[in-house]
Amino acid sequence: MGDDTLTQSVHDRYVAVNGDHPMTAEDDAYVRELFLPATPQAMELMLADRLPLPSYVLSDGTPMVPADHGRPAEIAGGVERLHDWFVAFWEGDPESGEQEWAAYLSGQHVCLREVLPTRIKQKAERIAEAAAAVDLLRRDPHDPVARGMLGEAVDGVLAVPGLDSLLRRMTAYDRLRFGGPTVREQWVDAPRAEFLTPVPPTWPLRTERLVLRPFEPGDAEAFAIGWASEEWTSLLLSRPMNRAEVGEMVRRRMEPGDGTFIGLAVATHDGTVVGDSMLHLQGTGLSEGEIGWTVLPGLGGRGYATEAARAVLRLGFEHFGLRRIVANLDARNDRSAALCERLGMRREVDRVGDFWSKGTWTSSYEYALLREEWVAAQA
């Protein structure tokens, strides 16, 4: 069979599977970046149902395949062994194995970065997990188990890849041939936007004596003296800073970012800045947070840090629906350790010589509080 006839035969088989839809210039550019033209030998094997059909056919008619198109056959020990190697991943369920083999040969696993049986199974598992999590979260956006499920499904956890790492971004052409949003749009982008994108509260937060609010340009002046002090910064992560550096720090904290780091200036009701507090959303499904605070020199011992930290805990547990909040601190910081204990946090970790800071290995503590513990303490 001549190359032109071979290409046309593969094109016809491809259209029978995918439909006849236009490829835009942007679609072509995406495919050329990530895929390679199919060789005549590969096309012959496609027509013999031995290798998958092309992932795409360019607007000029060129069949395109992943760079590792023949890799599964190599792993299996040859094309003649590919089928049996492939279906063995569905051991005990031969019907599903054959269905997956047919789907594999169709070339429609274009959403996967690696088209291997393990990745096909992981994709199906993560989509099922994401679907179950979305259903639960639409009933209760703070459901801690559902948050964990969705975080694992979308972003993965240790030894479990999430859909974000498994899936390619795909194209407008894919929306046409699959008749709707791409797999990534449906099971990564949409759930992330709906449930894993933090929504800030209405600012400011007010307590009996304090106002917690986003940083403003004028705050740099209030923090300049504290950050210039070797003693005041000795137990913090950063070294002393001059006025220009403090101004830059404040400017950066005023940038919106992705919403996972909430840095707040803490002021009295008359506007006097007394320190700052922060809450960093993290963990699987953004279900955990880390809290931190400072009180400016000369203003300690008045309960400002405790009052502000309680407000931030409330923000984390009630507004963001966190299931656990931690505080990490230098083990020499006795006042912050005492504050953690006043907040009802428990010291869970006592690390010895674990953290490199300012030219020396330091020890650290980690304190933690679960939402149910916080709720019980409010009763």
PDB file of N, CA and C in Angstrom, residues 35 89 218 250 326:
ATOM      1  N   PHE A  35       3.155  16.150  19.673  1.00  0.00           N
ATOM      2  CA  PHE A  35       2.978  14.871  18.987  1.00  0.00           C
ATOM      3  C   PHE A  35       3.877  14.816  17.746  1.00  0.00           C
ATOM      4  N   PHE A  89      -3.970  -6.038  33.005  1.00  0.00           N
ATOM      5  CA  PHE A  89      -4.130  -5.035  34.058  1.00  0.00           C
ATOM      6  C   PHE A  89      -5.553  -5.013  34.601  1.00  0.00           C
ATOM      7  N   GLY A 218       0.862  52.411  53.792  1.00  0.00           N
ATOM      8  CA  GLY A 218       1.339  53.110  54.973  1.00  0.00           C
ATOM      9  C   GLY A 218       1.815  52.207  56.086  1.00  0.00           C
ATOM     10  N   VAL A 250       5.831  44.833  52.238  1.00  0.00           N
ATOM     11  CA  VAL A 250       4.434  45.249  52.319  1.00  0.00           C
ATOM     12  C   VAL A 250       3.804  45.249  50.926  1.00  0.00           C
ATOM     13  N   VAL A 326      -2.064  24.471  62.068  1.00  0.00           N
ATOM     14  CA  VAL A 326      -0.813  24.245  62.783  1.00  0.00           C
ATOM     15  C   VAL A 326      -0.075  25.566  62.963  1.00  0.00           C
TER      16      VAL A 326
END
